mmCIF file of C-alpha atoms in Angstrom:
data_model
loop_
_atom_site.group_PDB
_atom_site.id
_atom_site.type_symbol
_atom_site.label_atom_id
_atom_site.label_comp_id
_atom_site.label_asym_id
_atom_site.label_seq_id
_atom_site.Cartn_x
_atom_site.Cartn_y
_atom_site.Cartn_z
ATOM 1 C CA MET V 1 100.642 49.820 91.298
ATOM 2 C CA ALA V 2 104.141 49.558 89.825
ATOM 3 C CA ASP V 3 106.210 52.681 89.383
ATOM 4 C CA HIS V 4 106.764 52.931 85.636
ATOM 5 C CA LYS V 5 110.107 54.464 84.700
ATOM 6 C CA PRO V 6 110.561 56.665 81.633
ATOM 7 C CA PRO V 7 112.443 55.204 78.688
ATOM 8 C CA ARG V 8 116.071 56.147 78.165
ATOM 9 C CA PRO V 9 116.597 55.754 74.447
ATOM 10 C CA LEU V 10 119.995 56.543 72.977
ATOM 11 C CA ASP V 11 118.495 57.479 69.636
ATOM 12 C CA ASP V 12 118.120 60.583 67.520
ATOM 13 C CA GLU V 13 116.262 63.626 68.802
ATOM 14 C CA ARG V 14 112.912 62.857 67.153
ATOM 15 C CA THR V 15 112.857 59.266 68.447
ATOM 16 C CA THR V 16 113.826 60.358 71.952
ATOM 17 C CA ILE V 17 111.180 63.084 72.125
ATOM 18 C CA HIS V 18 108.529 60.690 70.818
ATOM 19 C CA ALA V 19 109.479 57.975 73.321
ATOM 20 C CA LEU V 20 109.118 60.422 76.201
ATOM 21 C CA LEU V 21 105.856 61.850 74.843
ATOM 22 C CA GLN V 22 104.451 58.331 74.500
ATOM 23 C CA PHE V 23 105.558 57.475 78.037
ATOM 24 C CA HIS V 24 103.665 60.480 79.428
ATOM 25 C CA ARG V 25 100.612 59.762 77.240
ATOM 26 C CA GLU V 26 100.434 56.241 78.670
ATOM 27 C CA SER V 27 101.151 57.465 82.216
ATOM 28 C CA PHE V 28 98.268 59.879 81.900
ATOM 29 C CA LEU V 29 95.875 57.219 80.595
ATOM 30 C CA ARG V 30 96.742 54.779 83.381
ATOM 31 C CA ASN V 31 94.951 57.241 85.655
ATOM 32 C CA LEU V 32 91.729 56.456 83.795
ATOM 33 C CA ASP V 33 92.106 52.665 83.945
ATOM 34 C CA GLY V 34 89.150 51.152 85.785
ATOM 35 C CA ILE V 35 87.605 54.471 86.788
ATOM 36 C CA SER V 36 83.894 55.126 86.419
ATOM 37 C CA ASP V 37 82.529 57.885 84.223
ATOM 38 C CA GLU V 38 81.111 59.469 87.361
ATOM 39 C CA ASP V 39 84.487 59.557 89.132
ATOM 40 C CA ALA V 40 86.238 60.781 85.979
ATOM 41 C CA ARG V 41 83.825 63.744 85.881
ATOM 42 C CA ARG V 42 84.131 64.507 89.579
ATOM 43 C CA PRO V 43 86.070 67.712 90.323
ATOM 44 C CA MET V 44 88.551 67.008 93.105
ATOM 45 C CA VAL V 45 90.127 70.487 93.268
ATOM 46 C CA ASP V 46 88.743 74.003 93.541
ATOM 47 C CA SER V 47 89.548 74.782 89.893
ATOM 48 C CA GLY V 48 86.980 72.165 88.832
ATOM 49 C CA THR V 49 89.541 70.145 86.878
ATOM 50 C CA THR V 50 88.484 66.561 86.247
ATOM 51 C CA LEU V 51 90.236 63.501 84.852
ATOM 52 C CA LEU V 52 87.833 63.377 81.916
ATOM 53 C CA TRP V 53 88.361 67.034 81.025
ATOM 54 C CA LEU V 54 92.146 66.571 81.173
ATOM 55 C CA ALA V 55 91.904 63.655 78.728
ATOM 56 C CA LYS V 56 89.778 65.673 76.330
ATOM 57 C CA HIS V 57 92.134 68.637 76.670
ATOM 58 C CA LEU V 58 95.212 66.555 75.811
ATOM 59 C CA ALA V 59 93.505 65.118 72.718
ATOM 60 C CA PHE V 60 92.554 68.652 71.692
ATOM 61 C CA ALA V 61 96.082 70.008 72.293
ATOM 62 C CA GLU V 62 97.731 67.408 70.058
ATOM 63 C CA ASP V 63 95.084 67.904 67.377
ATOM 64 C CA ILE V 64 95.253 71.678 67.303
ATOM 65 C CA TRP V 65 99.046 71.923 67.389
ATOM 66 C CA LEU V 66 100.054 69.157 65.002
ATOM 67 C CA VAL V 67 97.048 68.345 62.848
ATOM 68 C CA GLN V 68 95.546 71.802 62.403
ATOM 69 C CA ARG V 69 98.344 74.302 62.918
ATOM 70 C CA PHE V 70 101.403 72.392 61.756
ATOM 71 C CA SER V 71 99.993 70.230 58.952
ATOM 72 C CA GLY V 72 97.012 72.427 58.026
ATOM 73 C CA GLN V 73 94.568 69.511 58.046
ATOM 74 C CA PRO V 74 91.049 69.717 59.460
ATOM 75 C CA GLY V 75 90.899 68.811 63.123
ATOM 76 C CA VAL V 76 89.102 65.855 64.621
ATOM 77 C CA ASN V 77 89.322 66.670 68.337
ATOM 78 C CA VAL V 78 88.230 70.253 67.888
ATOM 79 C CA ASP V 79 86.387 70.725 71.153
ATOM 80 C CA ASN V 80 88.052 71.218 74.505
ATOM 81 C CA THR V 81 84.905 71.080 76.632
ATOM 82 C CA LEU V 82 83.083 68.142 78.161
ATOM 83 C CA ALA V 83 79.754 67.232 76.643
ATOM 84 C CA GLU V 84 76.936 65.522 78.518
ATOM 85 C CA GLY V 85 77.488 62.228 76.686
ATOM 86 C CA ASP V 86 81.287 62.078 76.998
ATOM 87 C CA THR V 87 82.494 58.859 78.599
ATOM 88 C CA VAL V 88 85.889 57.611 79.714
ATOM 89 C CA ALA V 89 85.855 54.982 76.965
ATOM 90 C CA GLY V 90 84.912 57.491 74.258
ATOM 91 C CA VAL V 91 87.355 60.210 75.265
ATOM 92 C CA VAL V 92 90.226 57.735 75.737
ATOM 93 C CA ALA V 93 89.488 56.175 72.330
ATOM 94 C CA ALA V 94 89.508 59.603 70.664
ATOM 95 C CA TYR V 95 92.798 60.489 72.364
ATOM 96 C CA ARG V 96 94.409 57.184 71.300
ATOM 97 C CA GLU V 97 93.074 57.491 67.731
ATOM 98 C CA GLY V 98 94.590 60.944 67.507
ATOM 99 C CA TRP V 99 98.028 59.563 68.358
ATOM 100 C CA ALA V 100 98.253 57.666 65.074
ATOM 101 C CA ARG V 101 97.394 60.773 63.075
ATOM 102 C CA VAL V 102 99.763 62.989 65.051
ATOM 103 C CA ASP V 103 102.591 60.450 65.013
ATOM 104 C CA ALA V 104 102.241 60.042 61.233
ATOM 105 C CA ILE V 105 102.544 63.808 60.748
ATOM 106 C CA VAL V 106 105.688 63.885 62.886
ATOM 107 C CA ALA V 107 107.187 60.861 61.125
ATOM 108 C CA ALA V 108 106.514 62.358 57.679
ATOM 109 C CA ALA V 109 108.257 65.639 58.471
ATOM 110 C CA PRO V 110 111.736 65.713 56.935
ATOM 111 C CA ASP V 111 113.192 67.179 60.138
ATOM 112 C CA LEU V 112 112.189 69.119 63.230
ATOM 113 C CA GLU V 113 112.759 72.505 61.598
ATOM 114 C CA GLY V 114 109.415 72.706 59.758
ATOM 115 C CA ARG V 115 107.501 75.782 60.888
ATOM 116 C CA CYS V 116 104.019 77.106 61.342
ATOM 117 C CA GLU V 117 102.624 80.431 62.520
ATOM 118 C CA PRO V 118 99.930 79.622 65.068
ATOM 119 C CA ASP V 119 97.123 82.146 65.278
ATOM 120 C CA GLY V 120 99.214 84.731 63.448
ATOM 121 C CA GLY V 121 101.763 84.745 66.276
ATOM 122 C CA PRO V 122 105.480 84.237 65.968
ATOM 123 C CA PRO V 123 106.495 81.094 64.079
ATOM 124 C CA VAL V 124 107.372 77.902 65.918
ATOM 125 C CA ASN V 125 109.084 74.815 64.566
ATOM 126 C CA LEU V 126 108.124 71.166 64.939
ATOM 127 C CA ARG V 127 110.732 70.729 67.688
ATOM 128 C CA TRP V 128 109.075 73.480 69.745
ATOM 129 C CA ILE V 129 105.615 71.965 69.190
ATOM 130 C CA LEU V 130 106.747 68.495 70.273
ATOM 131 C CA LEU V 131 108.536 69.793 73.345
ATOM 132 C CA HIS V 132 105.515 71.945 74.206
ATOM 133 C CA LEU V 133 103.239 68.894 73.947
ATOM 134 C CA LEU V 134 105.693 66.795 75.942
ATOM 135 C CA GLY V 135 105.622 69.386 78.741
ATOM 136 C CA GLU V 136 101.841 69.748 78.562
ATOM 137 C CA THR V 137 101.299 65.994 78.689
ATOM 138 C CA ALA V 138 103.768 65.454 81.546
ATOM 139 C CA ARG V 139 102.232 68.326 83.506
ATOM 140 C CA HIS V 140 98.710 66.977 83.110
ATOM 141 C CA ALA V 141 99.828 63.417 83.866
ATOM 142 C CA GLY V 142 101.002 64.784 87.228
ATOM 143 C CA HIS V 143 97.683 66.541 87.742
ATOM 144 C CA ALA V 144 95.903 63.301 86.894
ATOM 145 C CA ASP V 145 98.047 61.411 89.420
ATOM 146 C CA ILE V 146 96.859 63.777 92.142
ATOM 147 C CA LEU V 147 93.196 63.605 91.103
ATOM 148 C CA ARG V 148 93.225 59.813 90.860
ATOM 149 C CA GLU V 149 95.006 59.475 94.200
ATOM 150 C CA GLN V 150 92.253 61.558 95.785
ATOM 151 C CA ILE V 151 89.618 59.261 94.287
ATOM 152 C CA ASP V 152 91.020 55.837 95.192
ATOM 153 C CA GLY V 153 94.667 56.087 96.223
ATOM 154 C CA THR V 154 96.229 54.945 92.941
ATOM 155 C CA THR V 155 98.283 56.857 90.366
ATOM 156 C CA GLY V 156 99.245 56.346 86.741
ATOM 157 C CA ARG V 157 102.978 56.385 87.176
#
């Protein structure tokens, strides 16, 4: 598999952060390309982490931070746990569908200074949320690389 390199945009802050977030989203999902539901559910490490759970978790993280907390809209990906009927195709579709909603919220914000107070804690701005999600997505893309490599020797990068 080719080694995909991250983009190097020379754009404004919002565009640059989004380009890197999208790169890591896609890197993560490449780890699910061609994998069976059974393998995606198979825990490959002692913590029990699976590729399918990671995908559901990332969809949930974007939904809770940007849709629910930042914009105050009702969430779509409101569950962070695997259900019996969850499939690779279904979870990937939900994650991808969430991107459009999340990206629209980010694009509509006048700047990165807009704030929210998650769970009554200290306020965070949109910049912090995006950088948090970028780190979370990159971190889990790395985890997914390791899990997928253990399954069949390939990675998403």
